[in-house]
Amino acid sequence: MTDTDTRLAVDGARLWASIMETARIGATARGGLNRLTLSDEDRRVRDWFCRACEQAGCTVTVDALGNIFARRRGRDDTLPPIAIGSHLDTQPQGGKYDGVIGVLAGLEVLRTLDALDHQTNAPIEVINWTNQEGSRFAPAMLASGVFAGVFDARYAYDRRDRDGRRFEDELVRIGYKGEAACGDRRLGAHFELHIEEGPILEAERRTIGIVTGVQGMRWYEVTVEGRDSHAGSTPMPMRRDALQAAARMFIAIGDVARAHGPYGVATVGMVECHPNSRNVVPGSVFFTIDLRHPEEDVLADMEAEVVWALRQAAGSLDMTFERVWNSPPVRFDEECVAAVRQAAAAHGYPSRDIVSGGGHDSAYIARVAPTTMIFVPCKDGLSHNEAEQVLQAHVVAGANVLLRAVLETDRRLRAG
Amino acid sequence: MTDTDTRLAVDGARLWASIMETARIGATARGGLNRLTLSDEDRRVRDWFCRACEQAGCTVTVDALGNIFARRRGRDDTLPPIAIGSHLDTQPQGGKYDGVIGVLAGLEVLRTLDALDHQTNAPIEVINWTNQEGSRFAPAMLASGVFAGVFDARYAYDRRDRDGRRFEDELVRIGYKGEAACGDRRLGAHFELHIEEGPILEAERRTIGIVTGVQGMRWYEVTVEGRDSHAGSTPMPMRRDALQAAARMFIAIGDVARAHGPYGVATVGMVECHPNSRNVVPGSVFFTIDLRHPEEDVLADMEAEVVWALRQAAGSLDMTFERVWNSPPVRFDEECVAAVRQAAAAHGYPSRDIVSGGGHDSAYIARVAPTTMIFVPCKDGLSHNEAEQVLQAHVVAGANVLLRAVLETDRRLRAG
């Protein structure tokens, strides 16, 4: 078998059928999924996945955080496995593809290798990471975080949902608290196929996004304090209108991001105006800022420019500015990225390098294993939404790239 | 007695004592008042007021809306009375002066005339208008509105508070549903002393505001529709960020008002951002606009300019714009205004013409009787707030102007 082997492609119809079959578990009336972490629906899709992997001849292991590892033996089973991971849990009003295609494309890779009767040198493991979404138990990417040493297991176990139920109790309840310690296994590499959750690939008509890393992200909270006063009897020059100052800030924040294009982005997503009454000049405004850029230095520059612009926009009003979260950029493994690039080229798929704007399990796994991701377009860049749509051809293309990149990595590791 | 009669002044200490005495009825811990319309506290202050007026020799009449008319006989009791009216009800966390000083200055005028043994030609009536504030039963200025024919009595009776209690039932409960039909009495003139509820007089160190009218006011509701998208994976040029467009609108609205200074004012007081999540580009924003100007033509121009500016700021985003309220400007009676101006000059009080930014009972009464108002400064322009503060000297000056303006009007009406 060579790179140009025409048989080196997954069975697209089978892959799509798996996606549609699992999409019945937690299906919503409007065509989406509600499959919250550690819910009964999560248990049912896990059961489905374990059975499918066992039928494909895999050994299934569950670790203490409920992460599922389905292992297909390699020629040298002492080598660390090449992993294909993503998540089967969804948002409460999520789509059918976010996370799901990454796990099921992994399963399809296993089935394809069986059909081709191809034995890899290293074992292949398909992984379902627990609680990527974080909608039920915050924070997101909890179990991949524990795996990578970002959180400890005790912290994860004690997370509670809105009804007060503990993560660990729910893990036991659905029967997915395994014996193996979480993080106690070395991975030779980790690949993740995912929808882009953004509009770039669709707009440029690229089938494959070669993901070179994850943006750095910083969150801020800002409060502008003016003075609330009567909307009728306070002349414009005598006002201390917190919303007018905040509006200048919103625009300045957008300007900072545009000045650091094309990668810099900045979002004011949440605004609270006080007292929020039609006939009262706003006395104070609270808002949030989300700043992202793939490079730490640029992100620091953007922060400094935002602070400067806000102070200028505040004028004589008081302002508090606080950084509440800092997630440094992740740069994916060069050889894994090269393997994806080569695979996309081998298939002739239109592709481009892209930086992930959102968080993924791969961002944490990159700390402990050579990692990268493959993106495919989603309609209008929409995700976390029941209306999420992905073309079958794009999912199949992504799975083909995944298959080739995994095999290329297997070859390279053996050669190395 | 002449205009320059040095005795022509109220008893400031007595007036202040009345204000402080009634301020015990519904007093809040933080120095304000909670005396909602038709509450037990409202009944107590009404009882106090009726008794004080009767002790001053007045005849007290209550109409079917609970408006109280305390009448001091004139030489010619067939003439329509010269009225002095305002309100004793307050906001739930209101101050001690808003409305109250207008009624109690009226009482002080009666007492002063008694002390001077001065008989006016026309009768003088001091009026407490029911439900000026509208905090418990919307809308505001309900009973003066019925008196002026803006609302009918049935409409007023059926207003309900948040607990579902009807206006009429509460009026009966506190014993203030009178026999006289509301609006069934002609007034020769109507004067109202009130705090400015704005910062202009204080900033210019003027003791008296000669109120020439009430601004026209228009309210609007605007919705900007973009598309919510992922804050990390949506590049700036591909966003349809409703908040960025709204921010441009907020600034443009302020610019329109400033271009129509010094009287034009515009306020964006209420903002709702959707989905209002830190890491989601806002898909839609709802906000309100309050536009005011003393002249109808200019207000219409301001509206047209705002519409134009909003459409420009919206760019490719969708926008809905709806006018939800239109309150035309009120121009007060020229002779009443002249009487106030002359009275302020006679006392040598620093004064200026001013247009009321807020609504007052006088705005409705102006439809059925020659009317004007007298403003006195309040600290920092603050009202509708327990921290409302007014200098005793300013209230006394206002009452002195009121007394002289009433007597001047009495003289003029007799002469005419």
PDB file of N, CA and C in Angstrom, chain B residues 104-136:
ATOM      1  N   LEU B 104     -46.986  72.078  49.757  1.00  0.00           N
ATOM      2  CA  LEU B 104     -46.810  72.744  51.056  1.00  0.00           C
ATOM      3  C   LEU B 104     -46.495  74.230  50.900  1.00  0.00           C
ATOM      4  N   ALA B 105     -45.864  74.606  49.786  1.00  0.00           N
ATOM      5  CA  ALA B 105     -45.692  76.044  49.525  1.00  0.00           C
ATOM      6  C   ALA B 105     -47.059  76.677  49.283  1.00  0.00           C
ATOM      7  N   GLY B 106     -47.966  75.912  48.664  1.00  0.00           N
ATOM      8  CA  GLY B 106     -49.336  76.402  48.495  1.00  0.00           C
ATOM      9  C   GLY B 106     -49.994  76.657  49.839  1.00  0.00           C
ATOM     10  N   LEU B 107     -49.850  75.688  50.732  1.00  0.00           N
ATOM     11  CA  LEU B 107     -50.382  75.850  52.095  1.00  0.00           C
ATOM     12  C   LEU B 107     -49.746  77.071  52.777  1.00  0.00           C
ATOM     13  N   GLU B 108     -48.437  77.232  52.578  1.00  0.00           N
ATOM     14  CA  GLU B 108     -47.721  78.352  53.201  1.00  0.00           C
ATOM     15  C   GLU B 108     -48.209  79.690  52.631  1.00  0.00           C
ATOM     16  N   VAL B 109     -48.545  79.709  51.334  1.00  0.00           N
ATOM     17  CA  VAL B 109     -49.109  80.919  50.732  1.00  0.00           C
ATOM     18  C   VAL B 109     -50.429  81.271  51.432  1.00  0.00           C
ATOM     19  N   LEU B 110     -51.275  80.263  51.664  1.00  0.00           N
ATOM     20  CA  LEU B 110     -52.554  80.506  52.361  1.00  0.00           C
ATOM     21  C   LEU B 110     -52.304  81.076  53.751  1.00  0.00           C
ATOM     22  N   ARG B 111     -51.373  80.433  54.462  1.00  0.00           N
ATOM     23  CA  ARG B 111     -51.085  80.888  55.828  1.00  0.00           C
ATOM     24  C   ARG B 111     -50.532  82.316  55.832  1.00  0.00           C
ATOM     25  N   THR B 112     -49.678  82.604  54.846  1.00  0.00           N
ATOM     26  CA  THR B 112     -49.087  83.946  54.765  1.00  0.00           C
ATOM     27  C   THR B 112     -50.180  84.990  54.496  1.00  0.00           C
ATOM     28  N   LEU B 113     -51.090  84.660  53.587  1.00  0.00           N
ATOM     29  CA  LEU B 113     -52.176  85.599  53.283  1.00  0.00           C
ATOM     30  C   LEU B 113     -53.022  85.847  54.530  1.00  0.00           C
ATOM     31  N   ASP B 114     -53.244  84.755  55.285  1.00  0.00           N
ATOM     32  CA  ASP B 114     -53.973  84.921  56.549  1.00  0.00           C
ATOM     33  C   ASP B 114     -53.218  85.857  57.482  1.00  0.00           C
ATOM     34  N   ALA B 115     -51.920  85.609  57.614  1.00  0.00           N
ATOM     35  CA  ALA B 115     -51.121  86.417  58.542  1.00  0.00           C
ATOM     36  C   ALA B 115     -51.114  87.877  58.119  1.00  0.00           C
ATOM     37  N   LEU B 116     -51.102  88.093  56.783  1.00  0.00           N
ATOM     38  CA  LEU B 116     -51.121  89.468  56.258  1.00  0.00           C
ATOM     39  C   LEU B 116     -52.529  90.025  56.242  1.00  0.00           C
ATOM     40  N   ASP B 117     -53.489  89.173  56.557  1.00  0.00           N
ATOM     41  CA  ASP B 117     -54.886  89.557  56.499  1.00  0.00           C
ATOM     42  C   ASP B 117     -55.231  90.099  55.117  1.00  0.00           C
ATOM     43  N   HIS B 118     -54.706  89.437  54.109  1.00  0.00           N
ATOM     44  CA  HIS B 118     -54.888  89.883  52.734  1.00  0.00           C
ATOM     45  C   HIS B 118     -55.984  89.072  52.063  1.00  0.00           C
ATOM     46  N   GLN B 119     -56.993  89.782  51.542  1.00  0.00           N
ATOM     47  CA  GLN B 119     -58.036  89.074  50.810  1.00  0.00           C
ATOM     48  C   GLN B 119     -57.814  89.226  49.312  1.00  0.00           C
ATOM     49  N   THR B 120     -57.717  88.100  48.626  1.00  0.00           N
ATOM     50  CA  THR B 120     -57.574  88.154  47.165  1.00  0.00           C
ATOM     51  C   THR B 120     -58.935  88.377  46.547  1.00  0.00           C
ATOM     52  N   ASN B 121     -58.901  88.782  45.310  1.00  0.00           N
ATOM     53  CA  ASN B 121     -60.158  88.988  44.593  1.00  0.00           C
ATOM     54  C   ASN B 121     -60.782  87.636  44.243  1.00  0.00           C
ATOM     55  N   ALA B 122     -59.967  86.795  43.581  1.00  0.00           N
ATOM     56  CA  ALA B 122     -60.434  85.448  43.245  1.00  0.00           C
ATOM     57  C   ALA B 122     -60.117  84.514  44.415  1.00  0.00           C
ATOM     58  N   PRO B 123     -60.824  83.388  44.485  1.00  0.00           N
ATOM     59  CA  PRO B 123     -60.433  82.394  45.489  1.00  0.00           C
ATOM     60  C   PRO B 123     -59.063  81.814  45.130  1.00  0.00           C
ATOM     61  N   ILE B 124     -58.386  81.294  46.135  1.00  0.00           N
ATOM     62  CA  ILE B 124     -57.116  80.561  45.919  1.00  0.00           C
ATOM     63  C   ILE B 124     -57.390  79.101  46.277  1.00  0.00           C
ATOM     64  N   GLU B 125     -56.940  78.212  45.430  1.00  0.00           N
ATOM     65  CA  GLU B 125     -57.088  76.790  45.773  1.00  0.00           C
ATOM     66  C   GLU B 125     -55.725  76.110  45.743  1.00  0.00           C
ATOM     67  N   VAL B 126     -55.464  75.376  46.801  1.00  0.00           N
ATOM     68  CA  VAL B 126     -54.252  74.550  46.823  1.00  0.00           C
ATOM     69  C   VAL B 126     -54.683  73.126  46.505  1.00  0.00           C
ATOM     70  N   ILE B 127     -53.981  72.529  45.532  1.00  0.00           N
ATOM     71  CA  ILE B 127     -54.415  71.219  45.027  1.00  0.00           C
ATOM     72  C   ILE B 127     -53.341  70.163  45.252  1.00  0.00           C
ATOM     73  N   ASN B 128     -53.781  68.998  45.736  1.00  0.00           N
ATOM     74  CA  ASN B 128     -52.916  67.815  45.732  1.00  0.00           C
ATOM     75  C   ASN B 128     -53.440  66.881  44.641  1.00  0.00           C
ATOM     76  N   TRP B 129     -52.660  66.760  43.566  1.00  0.00           N
ATOM     77  CA  TRP B 129     -53.067  65.879  42.466  1.00  0.00           C
ATOM     78  C   TRP B 129     -52.731  64.426  42.813  1.00  0.00           C
ATOM     79  N   THR B 130     -53.678  63.538  42.541  1.00  0.00           N
ATOM     80  CA  THR B 130     -53.478  62.116  42.856  1.00  0.00           C
ATOM     81  C   THR B 130     -52.568  61.445  41.814  1.00  0.00           C
ATOM     82  N   ASN B 131     -51.638  60.627  42.319  1.00  0.00           N
ATOM     83  CA  ASN B 131     -50.813  59.765  41.440  1.00  0.00           C
ATOM     84  C   ASN B 131     -50.075  60.526  40.357  1.00  0.00           C
ATOM     85  N   GLN B 132     -49.256  61.456  40.790  1.00  0.00           N
ATOM     86  CA  GLN B 132     -48.370  62.073  39.809  1.00  0.00           C
ATOM     87  C   GLN B 132     -47.289  61.090  39.401  1.00  0.00           C
ATOM     88  N   GLU B 133     -46.740  60.365  40.379  1.00  0.00           N
ATOM     89  CA  GLU B 133     -45.538  59.567  40.105  1.00  0.00           C
ATOM     90  C   GLU B 133     -45.788  58.387  39.168  1.00  0.00           C
ATOM     91  N   GLY B 134     -46.929  57.750  39.332  1.00  0.00           N
ATOM     92  CA  GLY B 134     -47.183  56.605  38.456  1.00  0.00           C
ATOM     93  C   GLY B 134     -46.369  55.368  38.794  1.00  0.00           C
ATOM     94  N   SER B 135     -45.647  55.375  39.919  1.00  0.00           N
ATOM     95  CA  SER B 135     -44.815  54.208  40.236  1.00  0.00           C
ATOM     96  C   SER B 135     -45.675  53.011  40.622  1.00  0.00           C
ATOM     97  N   ARG B 136     -46.793  53.296  41.313  1.00  0.00           N
ATOM     98  CA  ARG B 136     -47.654  52.181  41.697  1.00  0.00           C
ATOM     99  C   ARG B 136     -48.693  51.889  40.611  1.00  0.00           C
TER     100      ARG B 136
END
